[in-house]
Amino acid sequence: MFSGAFTAVVTPFKDGHVDEDALRRLIRFGIDGGVSGIVPCGTTGESPTLSHEEHNRVIELTVKEVAGQVKVIAGTGSNSTEEALALTEHAKSVGADACLMVSPYYNKPTQEGLFQHFKTVAEAVDIPIVLYNIQGRTAVNIENSTVAKLSRIPNIVAVKEASGSILQMSEVIRLTDSDFDVLSGDDQMTFPLMALGGKGVISVVTNIVPDKMSLLVKHMLKGDIAAARAIHFEIYELCQAMFIETNPIPIKTALSMMGMIRNEFRLPLCPMSQANQEKLKTVLERYGLV
């Protein structure tokens, strides 16, 4: 159901408010660059500091701007099942194609708690759901046996795997049916994951080079491994640079250097250190982006 490169789009701010014009430009930039979809209100979109009203508005704006040209996978996760349910219901009501649900953070549920959380939302809202496994942000890993169990719920159709473990990714592909899509949550893991049978990536770097990562994924889906490998190594340093500080600080800083958004964050995220700004600028210059 979901294959390709999907942009985990940043949420641009202007004077403390969501910069809707800049967001529209970013969405258009990604579509013109060949991405398969847009993912608003994820980690890269600073969802923890968006109000519920802003969160809903960003998803609605994204759906309207995309206008059916590519998929919209709306971030609707929460550490409260009731809140995740409300966000998911809203995303469905405004026309999102699917929802990305991060595992509940901070409260450290058991594997049974994780299962019940996702099952409750999936059974209440008839929309495709992509699980989002990122232990580094949530404290709890969704174990492969739990993912396999969840994959048998009809509208839980994919997982964004950001565990950083290629062994875990390999095992989840082995344990699930071929119609359950495994997407990379890390740009630099896209090529090896797809070599194992993954279907693509929910990507940070496509905010700035949508054409490159989209082409890598398209080559892999067609079986042109040599061409995909060449792009993997071509953009590897750029992908690494997007994590020299906490995501989304580097990608928003890069976008601001490219003149696409303001260099504005919401606390507790803050502007990148001067030393890292210089490192990032050097990389962007090397790629001809600034």
XYZ file of N, CA, C and O in Angstrom, residues 117-244:
512
model
N -3.115 -0.337 22.736
C -3.158 1.059 22.297
C -3.429 1.144 20.794
O -4.381 1.809 20.347
N -2.586 0.486 20.003
C -2.750 0.551 18.550
C -4.041 -0.137 18.093
O -4.725 0.354 17.187
N -4.378 -1.241 18.733
C -5.588 -1.988 18.371
C -6.829 -1.132 18.614
O -7.751 -1.112 17.785
N -6.841 -0.408 19.720
C -7.997 0.417 20.060
C -8.251 1.478 19.002
O -9.382 1.683 18.550
N -7.200 2.159 18.583
C -7.351 3.207 17.571
C -7.712 2.594 16.222
O -8.602 3.090 15.516
N -7.029 1.521 15.841
C -7.272 0.902 14.540
C -8.706 0.405 14.410
O -9.320 0.535 13.335
N -9.240 -0.137 15.474
C -10.599 -0.662 15.400
C -11.651 0.441 15.462
O -12.782 0.249 15.013
N -11.267 1.610 15.959
C -12.226 2.712 16.095
C -12.280 3.602 14.858
O -13.310 4.235 14.600
N -11.180 3.670 14.113
C -11.107 4.576 12.960
C -10.704 3.778 11.726
O -9.636 3.174 11.689
N -11.552 3.811 10.715
C -11.310 3.045 9.502
C -10.387 3.823 8.572
O -10.813 4.443 7.596
N -9.102 3.794 8.885
C -8.083 4.451 8.077
C -6.808 3.619 8.174
O -6.533 3.034 9.230
N -6.028 3.507 7.111
C -4.764 2.760 7.210
C -3.834 3.392 8.246
O -3.705 4.621 8.310
N -3.196 2.547 9.027
C -2.306 3.012 10.089
C -0.901 2.467 9.865
O -0.710 1.280 9.596
N 0.068 3.383 9.982
C 1.482 3.040 9.920
C 2.049 3.162 11.328
O 2.020 4.250 11.922
N 2.526 2.062 11.882
C 3.165 2.097 13.189
C 4.492 2.839 13.075
O 5.122 2.825 12.022
N 4.915 3.455 14.175
C 6.187 4.199 14.163
C 6.993 3.751 15.369
O 6.650 4.059 16.510
N 8.052 2.999 15.093
C 8.884 2.442 16.157
C 10.192 3.207 16.255
O 11.041 3.119 15.361
N 10.361 3.966 17.336
C 11.576 4.764 17.515
C 11.906 4.827 19.003
O 11.605 5.789 19.707
N 12.535 3.775 19.484
C 12.822 3.640 20.911
C 13.626 4.811 21.460
O 13.449 5.207 22.609
N 14.508 5.378 20.639
C 15.321 6.490 21.105
C 14.509 7.699 21.518
O 14.974 8.534 22.299
N 13.277 7.809 21.006
C 12.386 8.915 21.361
C 11.321 8.508 22.378
O 10.748 9.369 23.033
N 11.036 7.219 22.459
C 9.869 6.790 23.239
C 10.195 5.934 24.453
O 9.322 5.702 25.281
N 11.408 5.437 24.537
C 11.900 4.597 25.641
C 11.519 3.132 25.507
O 12.118 2.285 26.162
N 10.545 2.803 24.661
C 10.110 1.412 24.526
C 10.182 0.982 23.069
O 9.696 1.675 22.177
N 10.796 -0.170 22.824
C 10.843 -0.763 21.497
C 9.562 -1.550 21.248
O 9.102 -2.281 22.123
N 8.966 -1.379 20.063
C 7.865 -2.276 19.694
C 8.515 -3.557 19.189
O 9.110 -3.582 18.105
N 8.447 -4.589 19.979
C 9.123 -5.825 19.624
C 8.509 -6.436 18.371
O 7.327 -6.239 18.062
N 9.327 -7.178 17.640
C 8.870 -7.722 16.363
C 7.660 -8.631 16.517
O 6.787 -8.662 15.642
N 7.588 -9.368 17.603
C 6.420 -10.225 17.814
C 5.156 -9.393 17.967
O 4.072 -9.803 17.521
N 5.289 -8.210 18.572
C 4.135 -7.314 18.725
C 3.744 -6.724 17.382
O 2.555 -6.615 17.053
N 4.735 -6.328 16.585
C 4.449 -5.803 15.244
C 3.742 -6.871 14.411
O 2.759 -6.591 13.712
N 4.228 -8.099 14.478
C 3.621 -9.189 13.717
C 2.164 -9.395 14.130
O 1.282 -9.591 13.280
N 1.910 -9.332 15.413
C 0.545 -9.488 15.932
C -0.342 -8.334 15.448
O -1.481 -8.539 15.024
N 0.200 -7.114 15.509
C -0.563 -5.943 15.066
C -0.817 -5.980 13.570
O -1.853 -5.497 13.089
N 0.108 -6.550 12.807
C -0.032 -6.582 11.349
C -1.221 -7.409 10.896
O -1.660 -7.285 9.743
N -1.756 -8.231 11.787
C -2.926 -9.044 11.441
C -4.233 -8.262 11.597
O -5.300 -8.763 11.238
N -4.145 -7.048 12.168
C -5.322 -6.166 12.208
C -5.427 -5.513 10.836
O -4.460 -4.907 10.358
N -6.564 -5.653 10.156
C -6.634 -5.301 8.731
C -6.124 -3.920 8.348
O -5.459 -3.772 7.310
N -6.408 -2.885 9.133
C -5.993 -1.542 8.700
C -4.677 -1.081 9.318
O -4.287 0.069 9.151
N -3.941 -1.960 9.999
C -2.552 -1.666 10.364
C -1.688 -2.263 9.256
O -1.527 -3.473 9.154
N -1.175 -1.376 8.401
C -0.665 -1.822 7.100
C 0.840 -1.686 6.934
O 1.405 -2.174 5.941
N 1.509 -1.002 7.871
C 2.942 -0.745 7.674
C 3.583 -0.347 8.995
O 2.898 -0.066 9.987
N 4.905 -0.315 8.989
C 5.657 0.195 10.135
C 6.793 1.066 9.626
O 7.459 0.734 8.637
N 6.975 2.194 10.272
C 8.159 3.022 10.068
C 9.175 2.554 11.100
O 8.997 2.756 12.304
N 10.250 1.936 10.633
C 11.231 1.325 11.519
C 12.424 2.260 11.715
O 13.210 2.487 10.806
N 12.525 2.813 12.912
C 13.637 3.707 13.233
C 14.390 3.201 14.457
O 14.898 3.981 15.260
N 14.460 1.868 14.581
C 15.191 1.275 15.694
C 16.696 1.426 15.504
O 17.467 1.362 16.458
N 17.124 1.596 14.250
C 18.554 1.656 13.941
C 19.191 0.294 13.812
O 20.387 0.190 13.521
N 18.401 -0.764 13.987
C 18.931 -2.129 13.934
C 18.487 -2.805 12.650
O 17.294 -3.095 12.474
N 19.432 -3.093 11.773
C 19.085 -3.779 10.534
C 18.631 -5.205 10.818
O 17.827 -5.780 10.069
N 19.091 -5.777 11.936
C 18.640 -7.118 12.317
C 17.170 -7.094 12.698
O 16.408 -7.999 12.333
N 16.763 -6.079 13.438
C 15.350 -5.970 13.804
C 14.498 -5.765 12.558
O 13.429 -6.367 12.426
N 14.962 -4.932 11.651
C 14.210 -4.678 10.422
C 14.077 -5.953 9.597
O 13.009 -6.244 9.034
N 15.148 -6.712 9.511
C 15.124 -7.967 8.773
C 14.117 -8.938 9.379
O 13.345 -9.595 8.672
N 14.112 -8.996 10.697
C 13.223 -9.931 11.383
C 11.758 -9.547 11.223
O 10.893 -10.411 11.053
N 11.456 -8.254 11.264
C 10.046 -7.854 11.128
C 9.553 -8.147 9.719
O 8.386 -8.522 9.532
N 10.411 -8.018 8.711
C 10.023 -8.393 7.350
C 9.761 -9.896 7.280
O 8.795 -10.350 6.655
N 10.609 -10.678 7.943
C 10.436 -12.135 7.939
C 9.140 -12.562 8.609
O 8.487 -13.522 8.174
N 8.741 -11.848 9.657
C 7.590 -12.260 10.461
C 6.245 -11.766 9.937
O 5.205 -12.222 10.400
N 6.265 -10.829 9.001
C 5.008 -10.255 8.510
C 4.759 -10.675 7.068
O 5.674 -11.076 6.350
N 3.508 -10.554 6.647
C 3.148 -10.924 5.280
C 3.680 -9.897 4.284
O 3.984 -8.757 4.640
N 3.732 -10.290 3.029
C 4.320 -9.433 1.999
C 3.528 -8.150 1.763
O 4.064 -7.178 1.235
N 2.255 -8.126 2.147
C 1.452 -6.914 1.959
C 1.566 -5.949 3.131
O 0.909 -4.897 3.154
N 2.411 -6.267 4.117
C 2.683 -5.352 5.233
C 3.981 -4.634 4.901
O 5.034 -5.253 4.740
N 3.914 -3.320 4.782
C 5.051 -2.540 4.295
C 5.969 -2.104 5.434
O 5.498 -1.553 6.438
N 7.255 -2.325 5.251
C 8.261 -1.873 6.213
C 9.021 -0.727 5.576
O 9.654 -0.882 4.527
N 8.932 0.442 6.212
C 9.571 1.659 5.724
C 10.695 2.061 6.661
O 10.559 1.948 7.889
N 11.778 2.544 6.105
C 12.879 3.016 6.939
C 12.503 4.342 7.596
O 11.865 5.199 6.988
N 12.934 4.501 8.835
C 12.778 5.771 9.524
C 14.062 6.561 9.553
O 14.127 7.635 10.160
N 15.103 6.039 8.914
C 16.409 6.696 8.843
C 16.856 6.702 7.389
O 16.956 5.647 6.756
N 17.170 7.889 6.858
C 17.551 7.984 5.450
C 18.712 7.072 5.098
O 18.691 6.403 4.054
N 19.729 7.029 5.962
C 20.928 6.261 5.617
C 20.698 4.755 5.674
O 21.524 3.987 5.183
N 19.564 4.316 6.220
C 19.239 2.889 6.282
C 18.331 2.457 5.133
O 18.009 1.270 5.011
N 17.928 3.384 4.287
C 16.958 3.068 3.235
C 17.470 1.991 2.291
O 16.769 1.009 2.004
N 18.683 2.179 1.784
C 19.225 1.219 0.819
C 19.346 -0.189 1.404
O 18.833 -1.156 0.815
N 19.989 -0.367 2.567
C 20.081 -1.734 3.098
C 18.726 -2.334 3.459
O 18.513 -3.532 3.260
N 17.808 -1.499 3.974
C 16.489 -2.044 4.315
C 15.757 -2.512 3.061
O 15.142 -3.586 3.051
N 15.822 -1.723 2.002
C 15.131 -2.117 0.776
C 15.771 -3.343 0.139
O 15.083 -4.132 -0.530
N 17.053 -3.531 0.352
C 17.703 -4.744 -0.136
C 17.133 -5.990 0.542
O 17.158 -7.089 -0.026
N 16.604 -5.811 1.745
C 15.995 -6.912 2.497
C 14.506 -7.083 2.188
O 13.892 -8.040 2.639
N 13.934 -6.122 1.470
C 12.509 -6.203 1.146
C 11.675 -5.048 1.651
O 10.451 -5.060 1.503
N 12.322 -4.048 2.259
C 11.596 -2.852 2.668
C 11.056 -2.110 1.461
O 11.539 -2.276 0.336
N 10.051 -1.276 1.691
C 9.347 -0.635 0.587
C 9.704 0.833 0.381
O 9.190 1.460 -0.549
N 10.539 1.424 1.256
C 10.869 2.828 1.072
C 11.281 3.491 2.361
O 11.825 2.841 3.259
N 10.998 4.787 2.478
C 11.485 5.563 3.611
C 10.530 6.708 3.917
O 9.940 7.306 3.012
N 10.362 6.998 5.195
C 9.785 8.268 5.639
C 10.979 9.119 6.005
O 11.674 8.855 6.983
N 11.228 10.122 5.172
C 12.545 10.728 5.042
C 12.624 12.149 5.565
O 11.715 12.951 5.378
N 13.760 12.468 6.171
C 14.086 13.839 6.558
C 14.750 14.572 5.400
O 14.394 15.702 5.062
N 15.710 13.916 4.747
C 16.535 14.590 3.746
C 15.741 15.003 2.507
O 16.149 15.907 1.766
N 14.574 14.388 2.274
C 13.760 14.803 1.131
C 13.193 16.207 1.303
O 12.668 16.776 0.336
N 13.282 16.781 2.489
C 12.934 18.186 2.646
C 13.831 19.077 1.792
O 13.418 20.157 1.363
N 15.082 18.631 1.549
C 16.023 19.462 0.790
C 16.464 18.842 -0.532
O 16.811 19.560 -1.459
N 16.473 17.503 -0.639
C 16.814 16.847 -1.907
C 15.771 15.765 -2.227
O 16.078 14.569 -2.260
N 14.528 16.180 -2.461
C 13.483 15.175 -2.711
C 13.762 14.318 -3.940
O 13.423 13.132 -3.961
N 14.406 14.891 -4.940
C 14.664 14.153 -6.168
C 15.644 13.008 -5.960
O 15.462 11.911 -6.498
N 16.676 13.237 -5.154
C 17.719 12.216 -4.963
C 17.185 10.982 -4.241
O 17.347 9.845 -4.710
N 16.555 11.186 -3.081
C 16.065 10.032 -2.330
C 14.919 9.339 -3.053
O 14.814 8.103 -3.035
N 14.079 10.115 -3.725
C 12.985 9.510 -4.494
C 13.534 8.598 -5.570
O 13.018 7.503 -5.809
N 14.589 9.043 -6.225
C 15.179 8.247 -7.296
C 15.844 6.990 -6.748
O 15.744 5.911 -7.352
N 16.517 7.110 -5.615
C 17.120 5.929 -4.986
C 16.051 4.861 -4.747
O 16.239 3.682 -5.093
N 14.931 5.280 -4.160
C 13.868 4.330 -3.846
C 13.272 3.733 -5.125
O 13.015 2.525 -5.202
N 13.067 4.571 -6.130
C 12.514 4.070 -7.390
C 13.444 3.042 -8.026
O 12.989 2.019 -8.561
N 14.747 3.294 -7.979
C 15.701 2.315 -8.516
C 15.600 0.987 -7.774
O 15.613 -0.086 -8.391
N 15.501 1.056 -6.441
C 15.413 -0.180 -5.659
C 14.129 -0.942 -5.955
O 14.128 -2.177 -6.049
N 13.029 -0.214 -6.100
C 11.757 -0.877 -6.388
C 11.775 -1.553 -7.754
O 11.093 -2.553 -7.974
N 12.588 -1.023 -8.676
C 12.718 -1.620 -10.005
C 13.802 -2.688 -10.063
O 13.957 -3.361 -11.087
N 14.582 -2.815 -8.979
C 15.639 -3.814 -8.951
C 16.969 -3.353 -9.504
O 17.875 -4.163 -9.703
N 17.120 -2.045 -9.724
C 18.388 -1.512 -10.215
C 19.267 -1.148 -9.011
O 19.403 0.009 -8.619
N 19.870 -2.176 -8.441
C 20.615 -2.010 -7.193
C 21.851 -1.140 -7.383
O 22.189 -0.314 -6.528
N 22.530 -1.284 -8.499
C 23.761 -0.509 -8.732
C 23.458 0.988 -8.763
O 24.184 1.794 -8.172
N 22.389 1.378 -9.443
C 22.028 2.794 -9.526
C 21.620 3.320 -8.156
O 21.979 4.443 -7.774
N 20.873 2.522 -7.394
C 20.453 2.933 -6.056
C 21.655 3.056 -5.123
O 21.747 4.004 -4.336
N 22.580 2.102 -5.231
C 23.779 2.147 -4.384
C 24.578 3.411 -4.657
O 25.095 4.045 -3.735
N 24.672 3.800 -5.910
C 25.424 5.005 -6.262
C 24.813 6.243 -5.591
O 25.539 7.095 -5.058
N 23.495 6.336 -5.586
C 22.847 7.483 -4.941
C 23.002 7.406 -3.426
O 23.206 8.421 -2.752
N 22.914 6.198 -2.879
C 23.108 5.997 -1.435
C 24.423 6.616 -0.985
O 24.469 7.378 -0.008
N 25.491 6.322 -1.693
C 26.795 6.870 -1.307
C 26.923 8.345 -1.684
O 27.603 9.102 -0.996
N 26.238 8.748 -2.744
C 26.281 10.159 -3.150
C 25.717 11.067 -2.070
O 26.263 12.130 -1.785
N 24.608 10.662 -1.448
C 23.947 11.537 -0.460
C 24.207 11.122 0.984
O 23.662 11.702 1.907
N 25.080 10.131 1.172
C 25.303 9.595 2.521
C 25.761 10.681 3.493
O 25.243 10.797 4.610
N 26.728 11.491 3.086
C 27.244 12.532 3.985
C 26.163 13.564 4.306
O 26.080 14.054 5.441
N 25.333 13.865 3.324
C 24.243 14.808 3.555
C 23.242 14.246 4.561
O 22.780 14.960 5.462
N 22.922 12.971 4.422
C 22.007 12.317 5.377
C 22.592 12.346 6.792
O 21.878 12.621 7.762
N 23.880 12.067 6.912
C 24.535 12.095 8.220
C 24.495 13.493 8.828
O 24.295 13.654 10.037
N 24.665 14.514 7.993
C 24.687 15.892 8.492
C 23.356 16.313 9.088
O 23.308 17.220 9.926
N 22.282 15.653 8.680
C 20.965 16.018 9.200
C 20.765 15.585 10.651
O 19.722 15.880 11.253
N 21.773 14.927 11.215
C 21.658 14.473 12.608
C 22.871 14.869 13.447
O 23.166 14.221 14.450
N 23.551 15.960 13.053
C 24.664 16.417 13.889
C 24.160 17.072 15.177
O 24.910 17.221 16.133
